[in-house]
Coordinates of C-alpha atoms and ligand atoms in Angstrom, one line a residue:
X1 CA 10.6 -29.7 -2.8
X2 CA 8.0 -32.1 -1.4
X3 CA 9.8 -31.9 1.9
X4 CA 9.8 -28.1 1.8
X5 CA 6.1 -28.1 1.2
X6 CA 5.6 -30.4 4.2
X7 CA 7.6 -28.1 6.3
X8 CA 5.5 -25.1 5.1
X9 CA 2.4 -27.0 6.2
X10 CA 3.9 -27.9 9.5
X11 CA 5.1 -24.5 10.4
X12 CA 2.8 -22.0 8.7
X13 CA -0.3 -24.2 8.0
X14 CA -0.3 -23.2 4.4
X15 CA -1.4 -25.7 1.8
X16 CA 0.4 -24.6 -1.4
X17 CA 3.0 -22.2 -2.6
X18 CA 1.8 -19.0 -4.1
X19 CA 3.0 -18.1 -7.6
X20 CA 6.7 -17.8 -7.7
X21 CA 7.4 -18.7 -4.1
X22 CA 8.4 -22.2 -4.9
X23 CA 10.8 -21.2 -7.7
X24 CA 12.5 -18.6 -5.5
X25 CA 12.8 -21.0 -2.5
X26 CA 14.3 -23.6 -4.7
X27 CA 16.9 -21.1 -6.1
X28 CA 17.9 -19.9 -2.6
X29 CA 18.2 -23.4 -1.3
X30 CA 20.8 -24.1 -4.0
X31 CA 22.7 -21.1 -2.8
X32 CA 21.7 -18.6 -5.6
X33 CA 21.4 -14.8 -5.3
X34 CA 18.2 -13.1 -6.5
X35 CA 16.0 -10.1 -6.6
X36 CA 12.4 -10.9 -6.0
X37 CA 9.6 -8.5 -7.0
X38 CA 6.2 -9.2 -5.7
X39 CA 3.3 -7.0 -5.0
X40 CA 2.6 -5.9 -1.4
X41 CA 0.7 -8.7 0.3
X42 CA 2.0 -11.2 -2.3
X43 CA 3.9 -13.3 0.2
X44 CA 7.6 -12.2 0.1
X45 CA 8.6 -13.3 3.6
X46 CA 8.0 -17.0 3.0
X47 CA 10.7 -16.8 0.3
X48 CA 13.4 -16.3 2.9
X49 CA 11.8 -17.7 6.0
X50 CA 11.5 -21.2 4.7
X51 CA 15.1 -21.4 3.3
X52 CA 16.4 -20.0 6.5
X53 CA 14.7 -22.9 8.4
X54 CA 16.2 -25.4 6.1
X55 CA 19.7 -24.3 5.4
X56 CA 22.1 -24.7 8.3
X57 CA 23.2 -21.5 10.0
X58 CA 21.7 -18.1 10.8
X59 CA 19.4 -16.3 8.4
X60 CA 19.9 -12.5 8.5
X61 CA 16.9 -10.3 7.6
X62 CA 17.8 -6.7 6.9
X63 CA 14.8 -4.4 7.5
X64 CA 14.8 -0.6 7.6
X65 CA 12.1 -0.5 10.3
X66 CA 13.3 -1.0 13.8
X67 CA 9.8 -0.2 15.1
X68 CA 8.3 -3.2 13.3
X69 CA 11.0 -5.9 13.9
X70 CA 9.4 -6.9 17.1
X71 CA 6.1 -7.5 15.5
X72 CA 7.7 -9.6 12.8
X73 CA 9.6 -11.6 15.3
X74 CA 6.5 -12.0 17.5
X75 CA 4.6 -13.4 14.6
X76 CA 7.3 -15.9 13.9
X77 CA 7.5 -16.9 17.5
X78 CA 3.8 -17.7 17.5
X79 CA 4.6 -20.2 14.8
X80 CA 7.4 -21.7 16.9
X81 CA 10.1 -20.3 14.7
X82 CA 13.3 -19.4 16.4
X83 CA 13.5 -15.7 15.5
X84 CA 15.1 -12.7 17.2
X85 CA 16.0 -9.1 16.5
X86 CA 18.8 -6.9 17.4
X87 CA 18.3 -3.2 17.6
X88 CA 18.6 -0.2 19.9
X89 CA 15.4 -1.1 21.8
X90 CA 17.2 -4.1 23.5
X91 CA 18.7 -3.6 26.9
X92 CA 22.2 -4.8 27.6
X93 CA 21.2 -8.2 29.1
X94 CA 18.6 -8.8 26.4
X95 CA 21.2 -8.1 23.8
X96 CA 23.7 -10.5 25.3
X97 CA 20.9 -13.1 25.6
X98 CA 20.2 -12.9 21.9
X99 CA 23.9 -13.0 21.1
X100 CA 24.4 -16.1 23.1
X101 CA 21.5 -17.9 21.6
X102 CA 22.8 -17.0 18.1
X103 CA 26.2 -18.4 19.0
X104 CA 24.7 -21.6 20.3
X105 CA 22.9 -22.1 17.0
X106 CA 19.5 -21.6 18.6
X107 CA 18.3 -18.9 16.2
X108 CA 17.2 -19.4 12.6
X109 CA 16.3 -15.8 11.7
X110 CA 17.8 -12.6 13.0
X111 CA 16.3 -9.2 12.1
X112 CA 18.4 -6.1 12.1
X113 CA 18.8 -2.7 10.4
X114 CA 21.5 -2.1 7.7
X115 CA 23.5 0.4 9.8
X116 CA 23.9 -2.1 12.6
X117 CA 24.7 -5.0 10.3
X118 CA 27.6 -3.0 8.7
X119 CA 29.2 -2.0 12.0
X120 CA 32.7 -3.4 12.1
X121 CA 32.0 -5.1 15.4
X122 CA 29.0 -6.9 13.9
X123 CA 30.8 -7.9 10.7
X124 CA 33.5 -9.4 12.8
X125 CA 30.9 -11.3 14.8
X126 CA 29.2 -12.6 11.7
X127 CA 32.5 -13.7 10.2
X128 CA 32.7 -16.2 13.1
X129 CA 29.2 -17.5 12.5
X130 CA 27.7 -19.8 10.0
X131 CA 25.2 -17.8 7.9
X132 CA 22.4 -19.4 5.9
X133 CA 21.4 -16.3 3.9
X134 CA 20.9 -12.6 3.8
X135 CA 17.4 -11.3 3.0
X136 CA 17.3 -7.6 2.1
X137 CA 13.7 -6.6 2.7
X138 CA 12.3 -3.3 1.2
X139 CA 15.3 -3.3 -1.1
X140 CA 14.0 -0.4 -3.2
X141 CA 15.4 1.7 -0.3
X142 CA 18.7 1.4 -2.0
X143 CA 17.5 3.3 -5.1
X144 CA 17.1 7.0 -5.5
X145 CA 14.4 6.2 -8.1
X146 CA 12.4 4.5 -5.5
X147 CA 10.2 6.5 -3.2
X148 CA 12.0 5.7 0.1
X149 CA 15.7 6.1 -0.4
X150 CA 17.8 5.3 2.6
X151 CA 21.6 6.0 2.2
X152 CA 22.6 3.3 4.7
X153 CA 21.3 0.7 2.2
X154 CA 24.0 1.6 -0.3
X155 CA 26.7 0.0 1.9
X156 CA 25.0 -3.4 1.5
X157 CA 26.8 -4.0 -1.8
X158 CA 29.7 -5.1 0.4
X159 CA 27.9 -8.2 1.6
X160 CA 28.8 -10.3 -1.4
X161 CA 32.5 -9.7 -1.0
X162 CA 32.5 -10.0 2.8
X163 CA 30.5 -13.2 2.9
X164 CA 31.1 -15.1 -0.3
X165 CA 28.9 -18.2 -0.6
X166 CA 26.1 -16.8 1.5
X167 CA 23.1 -16.3 -0.8
X168 CA 21.6 -12.9 -0.9
X169 CA 17.9 -12.3 -1.6
X170 CA 16.7 -8.8 -2.2
X171 CA 12.9 -8.3 -2.0
X172 CA 10.7 -5.4 -3.0
X173 CA 7.2 -4.5 -4.2
X174 CA 8.6 -1.7 -6.4
X175 CA 8.5 -2.8 -10.0
X176 CA 9.4 -0.1 -12.5
X177 CA 12.3 -0.8 -14.8
X178 CA 14.8 1.9 -13.7
X179 CA 14.4 1.1 -10.0
X180 CA 14.8 -2.6 -10.7
X181 CA 18.0 -2.0 -12.6
X182 CA 19.2 0.3 -9.9
X183 CA 18.6 -2.2 -7.2
X184 CA 20.5 -4.9 -9.0
X185 CA 23.5 -2.7 -9.6
X186 CA 23.7 -1.0 -6.3
X187 CA 23.4 -4.3 -4.4
X188 CA 25.9 -6.0 -6.7
X189 CA 23.3 -8.5 -7.7
X190 CA 23.4 -8.2 -11.5
X191 CA 24.6 -11.8 -11.8
X192 CA 21.6 -13.0 -9.7
X193 CA 18.3 -14.2 -10.9
X194 CA 15.3 -11.9 -11.2
X195 CA 12.0 -13.2 -10.1
X196 CA 8.9 -11.2 -10.9
X197 CA 5.6 -12.2 -9.7
X198 CA 2.2 -11.4 -11.3
X199 CA 1.0 -8.2 -9.8
X200 CA -2.7 -8.8 -9.6
X201 CA -4.4 -8.6 -6.2
X202 CA -7.8 -10.0 -7.3
X203 CA -9.5 -9.5 -3.9
X204 CA -9.0 -5.7 -4.0
X205 CA -11.8 -3.7 -5.5
X206 CA -10.7 -0.3 -7.0
X207 CA -12.8 2.8 -7.0
X208 CA -12.0 6.3 -8.1
X209 CA -14.4 9.2 -7.5
X210 CA -14.2 12.8 -8.8
X211 CA -13.9 15.1 -5.9
X212 CA -15.3 18.5 -5.4
X213 CA -13.6 20.3 -2.6
X214 CA -13.3 18.2 0.5
X215 CA -14.3 14.6 0.0
X216 CA -14.5 13.7 3.6
X217 CA -18.2 13.1 3.4
X218 CA -18.0 10.8 0.4
X219 CA -15.3 8.9 2.1
X220 CA -17.4 8.6 5.3
X221 CA -20.4 7.3 3.5
X222 CA -18.3 4.8 1.7
X223 CA -16.9 3.5 5.0
X224 CA -20.4 3.5 6.6
X225 CA -21.8 1.5 3.8
X226 CA -19.1 -1.1 3.4
X227 CA -16.7 -1.1 6.3
X228 CA -18.5 -0.2 9.5
X229 CA -16.4 -1.4 12.5
X230 CA -13.5 -2.7 10.3
X231 CA -10.0 -1.6 10.2
X232 CA -8.6 0.6 7.4
X233 CA -6.2 3.3 6.4
X234 CA -7.1 6.8 5.1
X235 CA -4.2 8.5 3.4
X236 CA -3.7 12.3 3.3
X237 CA -1.0 14.4 1.9
X238 CA -0.4 16.7 4.8
X239 CA 0.1 16.3 8.5
X240 CA -2.6 18.8 9.3
X241 CA -5.2 17.0 7.3
X242 CA -4.5 13.7 8.9
X243 CA -5.2 15.2 12.3
X244 CA -8.3 17.0 11.2
X245 CA -9.8 14.0 9.5
X246 CA -9.0 11.8 12.4
X247 CA -10.7 14.2 14.7
X248 CA -13.8 14.4 12.4
X249 CA -13.9 10.6 12.2
X250 CA -13.8 10.4 16.0
X251 CA -16.7 12.8 16.2
X252 CA -18.6 10.5 13.9
X253 CA -18.0 7.7 16.4
X254 CA -15.1 5.9 14.8
X255 CA -12.0 4.6 16.5
X256 CA -9.7 6.8 14.4
X257 CA -6.1 7.8 15.0
X258 CA -3.7 10.1 13.2
X259 CA -0.2 9.2 12.2
X260 CA 2.5 11.3 10.6
X261 CA 6.2 12.0 10.8
X262 CA 5.7 15.2 12.7
X263 CA 4.2 13.5 15.8
X264 CA 6.2 12.6 18.9
X265 CA 7.8 9.2 18.4
X266 CA 6.1 7.8 21.4
X267 CA 2.6 8.8 20.2
X268 CA 3.4 7.4 16.8
X269 CA 4.4 4.1 18.3
X270 CA 1.3 4.0 20.5
X271 CA -1.1 4.7 17.6
X272 CA 0.6 2.1 15.5
X273 CA 0.3 -0.4 18.3
X274 CA -3.3 0.3 18.7
X275 CA -3.9 -0.1 15.0
X276 CA -2.4 -3.5 15.2
X277 CA -3.8 -4.7 18.4
X278 CA -7.3 -3.4 18.5
X279 CA -10.0 -4.3 16.1
X280 CA -11.7 -1.8 13.9
X281 CA -9.2 1.1 14.1
X282 CA -9.1 3.6 11.2
X283 CA -5.6 5.1 10.8
X284 CA -5.6 8.5 9.2
X285 CA -2.0 8.9 8.0
X286 CA 0.5 10.4 5.6
X287 CA 2.6 8.0 3.6
X288 CA 4.9 7.9 6.6
X289 CA 2.6 5.1 7.7
X290 CA 2.4 1.6 6.3
X291 CA 5.8 0.2 5.2
X292 CA 6.3 -3.1 7.0
X293 CA 2.9 -3.1 8.5
X294 CA 1.7 -6.6 7.7
X295 CA -1.7 -6.6 9.4
X296 CA -3.6 -9.0 7.2
X297 CA -7.1 -7.8 7.9
X298 CA -7.0 -4.2 6.7
X299 CA -10.3 -4.0 4.9
X300 CA -10.0 -0.7 3.1
X301 CA -7.4 1.9 2.0
X302 CA -8.8 5.3 1.1
X303 CA -6.9 8.1 -0.5
X304 CA -8.3 11.6 0.1
X305 CA -5.3 13.1 -1.8
X306 CA -3.6 11.8 -4.8
X307 CA -0.5 9.7 -4.3
X308 CA 2.7 10.5 -6.1
X309 CA 2.8 7.7 -8.6
X310 CA 1.1 4.5 -9.6
X311 CA 3.8 2.6 -7.7
X312 CA 3.0 4.4 -4.5
X313 CA -0.7 4.0 -5.1
X314 CA -0.3 0.3 -5.6
X315 CA 1.9 -0.2 -2.6
X316 CA -0.4 1.8 -0.4
X317 CA -3.6 0.1 -1.6
X318 CA -1.8 -3.3 -1.4
X319 CA -1.9 -3.0 2.3
X320 CA -5.6 -3.8 2.1
X321 CA -6.7 -7.5 2.2
X322 CA -3.4 -9.3 2.6
X323 CA -5.4 -12.2 4.0
X324 CA -7.0 -12.6 0.6
X325 CA -10.5 -11.7 1.7
X326 CA -12.4 -8.9 -0.1
X327 CA -11.0 -5.4 0.4
X328 CA -11.5 -2.0 -1.1
X329 CA -9.2 0.7 -2.5
X330 CA -11.0 4.0 -2.7
X331 CA -9.5 7.2 -4.1
X332 CA -11.0 10.7 -4.4
X333 CA -9.4 12.8 -7.1
X334 CA -9.9 16.3 -8.4
X335 CA -8.6 19.3 -10.3
X336 CA -6.8 20.7 -7.3
X337 CA -4.8 17.5 -7.0
X338 CA -3.7 17.7 -10.6
X339 CA -2.7 21.3 -10.3
X340 CA -0.8 20.8 -7.1
X341 CA 1.1 17.7 -8.3
X342 CA 2.0 19.3 -11.6
X343 CA 3.3 22.3 -9.8
X344 CA 5.2 20.2 -7.4
X345 CA 7.0 18.3 -10.2
X346 CA 7.5 21.1 -12.6
X347 CA 8.5 23.7 -10.0
X348 CA 11.0 21.4 -8.2
X349 CA 14.7 21.9 -8.1
X350 CA 15.4 18.5 -9.5
X351 CA 17.5 18.1 -12.7
X352 CA 15.8 17.5 -16.0
X353 CA 16.1 13.8 -16.0
X354 CA 14.5 13.4 -12.6
X355 CA 11.8 15.9 -13.6
X356 CA 11.0 13.9 -16.7
X357 CA 10.8 10.7 -14.8
X358 CA 8.5 12.3 -12.2
X359 CA 6.3 13.9 -14.8
X360 CA 6.0 10.7 -16.6
X361 CA 5.0 8.9 -13.4
X362 CA 2.4 11.6 -12.6
X363 CA 0.9 11.3 -16.1
X364 CA 0.5 7.5 -15.7
X365 CA -1.3 8.1 -12.4
X366 CA -3.6 10.8 -13.9
X367 CA -4.3 8.4 -16.8
X368 CA -5.4 5.8 -14.2
X369 CA -7.7 8.2 -12.5
X370 CA -9.3 9.3 -15.8
X371 CA -9.5 6.0 -17.5
X372 CA -12.8 4.6 -18.6
X373 CA -11.3 1.1 -19.0
X374 CA -11.0 -1.6 -16.4
X375 CA -8.8 -0.1 -13.6
X376 CA -7.1 -3.4 -12.9
X377 CA -6.1 -3.7 -16.5
X378 CA -4.6 -0.2 -16.4
X379 CA -2.7 -0.9 -13.2
X380 CA -1.4 -4.3 -14.3
X381 CA -0.4 -2.9 -17.7
X382 CA 1.7 -0.3 -15.9
X383 CA 3.5 -3.1 -14.2
X384 CA 3.9 -4.8 -17.6
X385 CA 1.5 -7.6 -16.7
X386 CA -0.9 -8.2 -19.5
X387 CA -4.6 -8.2 -18.5
X388 CA -7.6 -8.5 -20.7
X389 CA -9.8 -6.1 -18.7
X390 CA -13.3 -6.8 -17.6
X391 CA -12.1 -7.8 -14.2
X392 CA -15.5 -7.5 -12.7
X393 CA -14.1 -6.0 -9.5
X394 CA -13.4 -2.3 -10.2
X395 CA -15.8 0.6 -10.4
X396 CA -15.5 0.9 -14.2
X397 CA -16.4 -2.8 -14.7
X398 CA -19.2 -2.8 -12.1
X399 CA -20.9 0.4 -13.5
X400 CA -19.3 1.5 -16.7
X401 CA -18.3 5.1 -17.1
X402 CA -20.1 7.3 -19.6
X403 CA -18.1 9.2 -22.2
X404 CA -19.2 12.2 -24.3
X405 CA -17.9 14.1 -27.2
X406 CA -16.0 16.9 -25.5
X407 CA -14.4 18.3 -28.6
X408 CA -16.5 21.5 -28.6
X409 CA -16.2 22.1 -24.9
X410 CA -12.5 21.5 -25.0
X411 CA -12.2 24.0 -27.8
X412 CA -14.0 26.6 -25.8
X413 CA -12.0 26.0 -22.7
X414 CA -8.7 26.1 -24.5
X415 CA -9.5 29.3 -26.4
X416 CA -10.6 30.9 -23.2
X417 CA -7.2 30.1 -21.8
X418 CA -5.7 31.8 -24.8
X419 CA -8.0 34.8 -25.0
X420 CA -7.4 35.7 -21.4
X421 CA -3.7 35.7 -21.8
X422 CA -2.7 32.2 -20.5
X423 CA -2.2 33.1 -16.9
X424 CA -5.5 32.6 -15.1
X425 CA -6.7 29.7 -13.0
X426 CA -9.7 27.5 -13.6
X427 CA -12.1 29.4 -11.3
X428 CA -11.7 32.5 -13.3
X429 CA -11.8 30.8 -16.6
X430 CA -15.1 29.1 -15.7
X431 CA -16.5 32.5 -14.8
X432 CA -15.6 33.9 -18.1
X433 CA -17.0 30.9 -20.0
X434 CA -20.2 31.1 -18.1
X435 CA -20.5 34.9 -18.6
X436 CA -20.4 36.0 -15.0
X437 CA -19.7 39.6 -14.3
X438 CA -17.5 39.0 -11.3
X439 CA -15.3 41.7 -9.9
X440 CA -12.2 40.0 -11.3
X441 CA -13.8 39.5 -14.7
X442 CA -14.6 43.2 -14.9
X443 CA -11.2 44.3 -13.6
X444 CA -9.5 42.5 -16.4
X445 CA -12.1 43.4 -18.9
X446 CA -12.7 39.8 -19.6
X447 CA -16.3 40.5 -20.4
X448 CA -15.0 41.9 -23.6
X449 CA -13.1 38.8 -24.8
X450 CA -14.7 36.6 -27.4
X451 CA -15.0 33.6 -25.1
X452 CA -17.1 35.5 -22.6
X453 CA -20.4 33.7 -22.0
X454 CA -19.9 31.0 -24.6
X455 CA -20.2 28.2 -22.1
X456 CA -23.5 28.9 -20.3
X457 CA -24.8 25.5 -21.3
X458 CA -22.6 23.7 -18.7
X459 CA -22.5 24.3 -15.0
X460 CA -19.4 25.0 -12.9
X461 CA -18.8 21.4 -11.9
X462 CA -19.0 20.2 -15.5
X463 CA -16.5 22.9 -16.6
X464 CA -14.1 22.0 -13.9
X465 CA -14.3 18.4 -15.0
X466 CA -13.4 19.5 -18.6
X467 CA -10.4 21.5 -17.3
X468 CA -9.3 18.7 -15.1
X469 CA -9.2 16.3 -18.0
X470 CA -7.4 18.7 -20.2
X471 CA -4.7 19.3 -17.6
X472 CA -4.5 15.6 -16.8
X473 CA -4.1 14.8 -20.5
X474 CA -1.4 17.5 -20.8
X475 CA -3.3 19.7 -23.3
X476 CA -3.1 22.6 -20.8
X477 CA -0.1 23.2 -18.6
X478 CA -0.2 24.6 -15.1
X479 CA 2.1 27.5 -14.3
X480 CA 4.7 26.6 -11.7
X481 CA 4.8 29.9 -9.8
X482 CA 2.0 28.8 -7.5
X483 CA -1.1 30.6 -8.7
X484 CA -2.4 27.8 -10.8
X485 CA -2.6 29.7 -14.0
X486 CA -3.2 27.6 -17.2
X487 CA -1.4 27.9 -20.5
X488 CA -1.7 26.0 -23.7
X489 CA 0.5 23.1 -24.5
X490 CA 1.5 22.7 -28.2
X491 CA -0.4 19.4 -28.2
X492 CA -3.7 21.2 -27.9
X493 CA -3.4 22.7 -31.4
X494 CA -5.1 19.9 -33.3
X495 CA -8.1 20.3 -31.0
X496 CA -8.2 24.1 -31.4
X497 CA -8.0 23.7 -35.2
X498 CA -10.8 21.1 -35.1
X499 CA -8.6 18.4 -36.6
X500 CA -9.3 15.9 -33.9
X501 CA -12.1 14.9 -31.6
X502 CA -11.8 14.4 -27.9
X503 CA -13.9 12.0 -25.9
X504 CA -14.2 13.0 -22.2
X505 CA -15.4 11.1 -19.2
X506 CA -18.7 12.2 -17.7
X507 CA -18.4 12.7 -13.9
X508 CA -21.6 11.4 -12.4
X509 CA -22.4 11.0 -8.8
X510 CA -21.9 7.2 -9.0
X511 CA -24.1 5.0 -7.2
X512 CA -22.0 3.0 -4.7
X513 CA -21.4 -0.5 -6.0
X514 CA -23.7 -3.0 -4.5
X515 CA -22.7 -4.2 -1.1
X516 CA -20.8 -7.3 -0.8
X517 CA -21.4 -10.0 1.7
X518 CA -19.2 -8.7 4.6
X519 CA -16.5 -11.0 5.4
X520 CA -15.9 -9.9 9.0
X521 CA -18.5 -9.0 11.5
X522 CA -17.9 -5.4 12.7
X523 CA -15.8 -5.3 15.7
X524 CA -18.2 -3.0 17.4
X525 CA -20.8 -5.7 17.7
X526 CA -20.2 -7.6 20.8
X527 CA -19.9 -11.4 21.0
X528 CA -23.3 -11.4 22.8
X529 CA -25.0 -12.0 19.5
X530 CA -24.0 -15.6 19.9
X531 CA -22.8 -16.9 16.5
X532 CA -19.9 -19.3 16.4
X533 CA -17.9 -16.6 14.5
X534 CA -18.4 -14.2 17.4
X535 CA -17.3 -16.8 19.9
X536 CA -14.2 -17.6 17.9
X537 CA -13.3 -14.0 17.7
X538 CA -13.9 -13.4 21.3
X539 CA -11.6 -16.2 22.3
X540 CA -8.9 -14.9 19.9
X541 CA -9.1 -11.5 21.4
X542 CA -8.9 -12.8 24.9
X543 CA -5.8 -14.8 24.0
X544 CA -4.2 -11.9 22.2
X545 CA -4.8 -9.6 25.2
X546 CA -3.2 -12.0 27.6
X547 CA 0.0 -12.0 25.5
X548 CA -0.3 -8.4 24.5
X549 CA -0.1 -9.2 20.8
X550 CA -2.4 -8.4 17.9
X551 CA -5.3 -10.9 17.4
X552 CA -4.2 -11.8 13.9
X553 CA -1.0 -13.3 15.3
X554 CA -3.1 -15.9 17.1
X555 CA -5.1 -16.8 14.0
X556 CA -6.1 -14.8 10.9
X557 CA -9.7 -14.2 9.9
X558 CA -9.2 -16.8 7.2
X559 CA -8.4 -19.4 9.8
X560 CA -11.4 -18.5 11.9
X561 CA -13.7 -18.5 8.9
X562 CA -12.5 -22.1 8.1
X563 CA -13.1 -23.1 11.7
X564 CA -16.5 -21.7 11.5
X565 CA -17.5 -23.6 8.4
X566 CA -15.7 -26.9 9.1
X567 CA -16.5 -27.1 12.8
X568 CA -13.6 -29.4 13.6
X569 CA -14.3 -32.0 16.3
X570 CA -10.8 -33.4 16.8
X571 CA -7.2 -32.2 16.9
X572 CA -6.7 -34.1 13.6
X573 CA -9.4 -32.1 11.9
X574 CA -8.2 -28.9 13.6
X575 CA -4.8 -29.5 12.1
X576 CA -6.3 -29.4 8.6
X577 CA -7.6 -25.9 9.0
X578 CA -5.7 -23.3 7.0
X579 CA -3.1 -21.4 9.0
X580 CA -2.7 -24.0 11.8
X581 CA 0.8 -25.4 11.9
X582 CA 2.1 -27.7 14.6
X583 CA 3.0 -25.2 17.2
X584 CA -0.3 -23.3 16.9
X585 CA -2.2 -26.6 17.0
X586 CA -0.4 -27.5 20.3
X587 CA -1.0 -24.0 21.8
X588 CA -4.5 -23.2 20.7
X589 CA -6.0 -26.2 19.1
X590 CA -7.7 -27.6 22.2
X591 CA -8.9 -24.2 23.3
X592 CA -10.7 -23.5 20.0
X593 CA -12.0 -27.1 19.7
X594 CA -13.7 -26.4 23.0
X595 CA -15.2 -23.2 21.6
X596 CA -16.7 -25.1 18.7
X597 CA -18.0 -27.8 20.9
X598 CA -19.6 -25.4 23.4
X599 CA -21.2 -23.6 20.6
X600 CA -22.7 -26.8 19.2
X601 CA -24.0 -27.6 22.7
Ligands
ADP701 P1 4.5 -9.2 1.5 O1 5.7 -9.2 2.5 O2 4.9 -9.7 0.2 O3 3.7 -8.0 1.6 P2 3.7 -11.3 3.3 O4 4.9 -12.1 3.3 O5 3.4 -10.5 4.5 O6 3.6 -10.4 2.0 O7 2.4 -12.2 3.1 C1 1.2 -11.7 2.9 C2 0.1 -12.7 3.5 O8 0.0 -13.9 2.7 C3 0.5 -13.1 4.9 O9 -0.7 -13.0 5.6 C4 0.9 -14.5 4.7 O10 0.7 -15.3 5.9 C5 0.1 -15.0 3.5 N1 0.8 -16.0 2.7 C6 2.1 -16.0 2.2 N2 2.4 -17.1 1.5 C7 1.3 -17.9 1.6 C8 0.9 -19.2 1.0 N3 1.8 -19.9 0.3 N4 -0.3 -19.7 1.3 C9 -1.2 -18.9 2.0 N5 -0.9 -17.7 2.6 C10 0.3 -17.2 2.3
ZN702 ZN1 -12.1 -3.9 -13.9

């Protein structure tokens, strides 16, 4: 393994393995099969890239994302790794060129999509080659339990029989039990080893805010305060909202672009490329965006709508801060999200088992949103990682939430649901509680029910927070027909009878957590300000533009930060900087030495 470590330093410029990487690599090097579960940004790719460089023959990487293969291959080429891809974007001559290089043993890693891999012609070609391994990336795509099922992945179970002796490594960030088991069975890997990494992403700070109506302004002020000029992702549920929010962001002076599955492919491709290549782009997207994007310097991920499950949330937020520098995950959450998601699940056509699973997942997510405990602890417990709490890097740890005895309020709210016939939505229920003689109240004679006007002591916002928490906790159920009427769940009886107390979370306009030392100077500031950091970034951008690749493919921010603090004066010292392997040293070492030297002068 010492040699493997050396190779890692030489090629990638990394100093040590992270977590389970070493164990996985050792296992693959001895020819074993495995399923590797690691959080997004955890460092999965090294687990197959290094073995493919060491084992003789061609390493085949199966990836569902044709649009991103080129980026992955470009990154590797920057490191001097002999990587190629085969997909429909190649012209005839390009295709034959890659084929020839593969046959001459000049390629160590070949990326392709599953449907191409399993074409008879390709299988026949592979049978004549020496293969070092198969890496099945995003392997949760094989499972219907996962959130991104792709039927073509199902056929991959044949690989074991077709190519006995070639190790197969499936990788995913999706961790729940049923999906994991499903992947093992469907890929015929039940005999293989299961490697599960710790799921913590300590550099990500989690925030959840209660939303009232549209939370665009809150999101904007968060970005203004913490992430001016930095790149980030804003997630929305609908296509329309992504376009509207992107437009509003642009009006506020941000370099914001929309991304959703309904856009023309060409426009989608262009926006994605800009997000990768330019600095400081904010992508406003549906969940169609993100898989396979391994831009390391995404500084924030904001959710303006609730994701579907804790898994999705963790995967989406995991796209922030892959470089290990501080990053934020920010989520706005409100009653309308709860109502809509409950309707979506309960009203769906799915069979009971699927519904139960979906409902359970939704409950876990709502629990996360409402929790007063350390968010990291809740997240990690969900992934069966024990955590003692008090992480010091989530909103609840930084400014503890207040709780209050909501038993009486809950009783009033629940009886109001009951007295009005269990079919009205929250807006109406709050009017009744607050004793408002609205048209609708009068029409239904609800000024005559016993709960009319018994809740004047609390304002609309406070009542909505009570209802939200009751629905989130399952004491009240949302009707599935679409009008958002509430009815009682049997579990609410102990509260109504006064047999139990209920602590609720107080929604307060939270003060934004104190600002951290920014890790990257906003891209909007020009290099004219004259720091070494600016000079290094300007050089990086210039080199990236020349080659038409994203700046982070030249050097990551972490590498530039180290250069800034170490100020290397020789190639020897430059070689010690994190992220500088042999090939990058040869290509860029002297150029950046000069930048450091000029700056000193
Ligand atoms: P994943 O595919 O699991 O989301 P990646 O393989 O893209 O994660 O790795 C995430 C980031 O961590 C990348 O920027 C990568 O260069 C970096 N990385 C991976 N392994 C190491 C390591 N051993 N030391 C330092 N950085 C690493
Ligand atoms: Zn915490």
